[in-house]
């Protein structure tokens, strides 16, 4: 079975989406690290500016 090729979210390089690629869907460790770093930065910024968080709903009682 041929692995599906997906474009790397960071650089767009077509990358096999398979267990052989530990960085999937990224093409390399570098792209993955870069993307996670920018994502974490964004999350940090959002959490810093907006502290409102809804409490989880209790499970419905039947
Ligand atoms: Zn890449």
Coordinates of N, CA and C and ligand atoms in Angstrom, one line a residue:
X1 N 0.8 -1.2 0.0 CA 0.0 0.0 0.0 C 0.9 1.2 0.0
X2 N 0.6 2.2 -0.9 CA 1.4 3.4 -1.0 C 0.9 4.4 0.0
X3 N 1.8 5.0 0.8 CA 1.4 6.1 1.7 C 0.8 7.3 1.0
X4 N -0.1 7.9 1.6 CA -0.7 9.1 1.0 C 0.3 10.3 1.1
X5 N 0.4 11.1 0.0 CA 1.3 12.2 0.1 C 0.5 13.4 0.5
X6 N 1.0 14.1 1.6 CA 0.4 15.3 2.0 C 1.4 16.5 2.0
X7 N 0.9 17.7 1.7 CA 1.9 18.8 1.7 C 2.2 19.2 3.1
X8 N 3.5 19.3 3.3 CA 4.0 19.8 4.7 C 3.3 21.1 5.0
X9 N 2.6 21.2 6.2 CA 1.9 22.4 6.6 C 2.9 23.6 6.6
X10 N 4.1 23.4 6.8 CA 5.1 24.4 7.0 C 5.7 24.9 5.7
X11 N 6.2 24.0 4.8 CA 6.9 24.4 3.6 C 6.2 23.9 2.3
X12 N 5.2 23.0 2.5 CA 4.5 22.6 1.3 C 5.1 21.4 0.6
X13 N 6.2 20.9 1.0 CA 6.8 19.8 0.4 C 5.9 18.5 0.5
X14 N 5.7 17.8 -0.6 CA 4.8 16.6 -0.5 C 5.6 15.6 0.4
X15 N 4.9 15.1 1.4 CA 5.5 14.2 2.4 C 4.6 13.0 2.6
X16 N 5.2 11.8 2.6 CA 4.4 10.6 2.9 C 3.8 10.6 4.3
X17 N 2.5 10.5 4.3 CA 1.8 10.4 5.6 C 1.7 8.9 6.0
X18 N 2.8 8.5 6.6 CA 2.9 7.0 7.0 C 3.6 6.9 8.3
X19 N 3.5 5.7 8.9 CA 4.2 5.5 10.1 C 5.7 5.6 10.0
X20 N 6.2 5.5 8.7 CA 7.6 5.6 8.5 C 8.1 7.1 8.7
X21 N 7.2 8.0 8.6 CA 7.6 9.4 8.8 C 7.2 9.9 10.1
X22 N 8.1 9.9 11.1 CA 7.8 10.3 12.4 C 7.4 11.8 12.5
X23 N 7.6 12.5 11.5 CA 7.3 14.0 11.6 C 6.0 14.3 10.9
X24 N 5.3 13.3 10.4 CA 4.1 13.6 9.6 C 3.2 14.4 10.5
X25 N 2.4 15.3 9.9 CA 2.3 15.6 8.4 C 3.4 16.5 8.0
X26 N 4.4 16.7 8.8 CA 5.5 17.6 8.3 C 6.6 16.8 7.6
X27 N 7.5 17.5 6.9 CA 8.4 16.8 6.0 C 9.7 16.5 6.9
X28 N 9.9 17.2 7.9 CA 11.1 17.1 8.7 C 11.0 17.6 10.1
X29 N 11.9 17.2 10.9 CA 11.9 17.6 12.3 C 11.9 19.2 12.4
X30 N 12.7 19.8 11.5 CA 12.8 21.2 11.5 C 11.5 21.9 11.3
X31 N 10.7 21.4 10.3 CA 9.4 22.0 10.0 C 8.5 21.8 11.1
X32 N 8.5 20.6 11.7 CA 7.6 20.4 12.8 C 7.9 21.3 14.0
X33 N 9.2 21.4 14.3 CA 9.6 22.2 15.5 C 9.2 23.7 15.2
X34 N 9.5 24.1 14.0 CA 9.1 25.5 13.7 C 7.6 25.8 13.8
X35 N 6.8 24.8 13.3 CA 5.4 25.0 13.4 C 4.9 24.9 14.8
X36 N 5.3 24.0 15.6 CA 4.9 23.9 16.9 C 5.3 25.1 17.7
X37 N 6.4 25.6 17.4 CA 6.9 26.8 18.2 C 6.0 28.0 17.9
X38 N 5.6 28.2 16.6 CA 4.8 29.3 16.3 C 3.4 29.1 16.9
X39 N 2.9 27.8 16.9 CA 1.6 27.5 17.4 C 1.6 27.8 18.9
X40 N 2.6 27.4 19.6 CA 2.7 27.6 21.1 C 2.7 29.1 21.4
X41 N 3.4 29.8 20.5 CA 3.5 31.3 20.7 C 2.1 31.9 20.6
X42 N 1.4 31.5 19.6 CA 0.0 32.0 19.4 C -0.9 31.7 20.5
X43 N -0.8 30.4 21.0 CA -1.6 30.0 22.1 C -1.3 30.8 23.3
X44 N -0.1 31.0 23.6 CA 0.3 31.8 24.7 C -0.2 33.2 24.7
X45 N -0.2 33.8 23.5 CA -0.7 35.1 23.3 C -2.2 35.1 23.6
X46 N -3.0 34.2 23.0 CA -4.4 34.2 23.2 C -4.8 34.0 24.7
X47 N -4.1 33.0 25.3 CA -4.4 32.8 26.8 C -4.0 34.0 27.6
X48 N -3.0 34.7 27.2 CA -2.6 35.9 28.0 C -3.6 37.0 27.9
X49 N -4.3 37.1 26.7 CA -5.2 38.2 26.5 C -6.6 37.9 26.9
X50 N -7.0 36.7 26.9 CA -8.4 36.3 27.2 C -8.4 35.2 28.2
X51 N -8.7 35.5 29.5 CA -8.7 34.5 30.5 C -10.0 33.9 30.8
X52 N -11.1 34.3 30.1 CA -12.4 33.7 30.3 C -12.4 32.3 29.8
X53 N -12.9 31.4 30.6 CA -13.0 30.0 30.3 C -14.2 29.4 30.8
X54 N -15.0 28.8 30.0 CA -16.3 28.2 30.5 C -16.0 26.9 31.2
X55 N -16.7 26.8 32.3 CA -16.5 25.5 33.1 C -17.1 24.3 32.3
X56 N -16.6 23.1 32.4 CA -17.2 22.0 31.7 C -18.6 21.7 32.2
X57 N -19.4 21.3 31.3 CA -20.8 21.0 31.6 C -20.9 19.6 32.3
X58 N -21.8 19.5 33.3 CA -21.9 18.2 34.0 C -22.5 17.2 33.1
X59 N -22.3 16.0 33.3 CA -22.9 15.0 32.4 C -24.4 15.0 32.6
X60 N -25.2 14.8 31.5 CA -26.7 14.8 31.6 C -27.1 13.6 32.4
X61 N -28.1 13.9 33.3 CA -28.7 12.9 34.1 C -29.9 12.3 33.4
X62 N -30.0 11.1 33.3 CA -31.2 10.5 32.7 C -32.3 10.2 33.6
Ligands
LIG1 ZN1 8.4 21.1 5.5

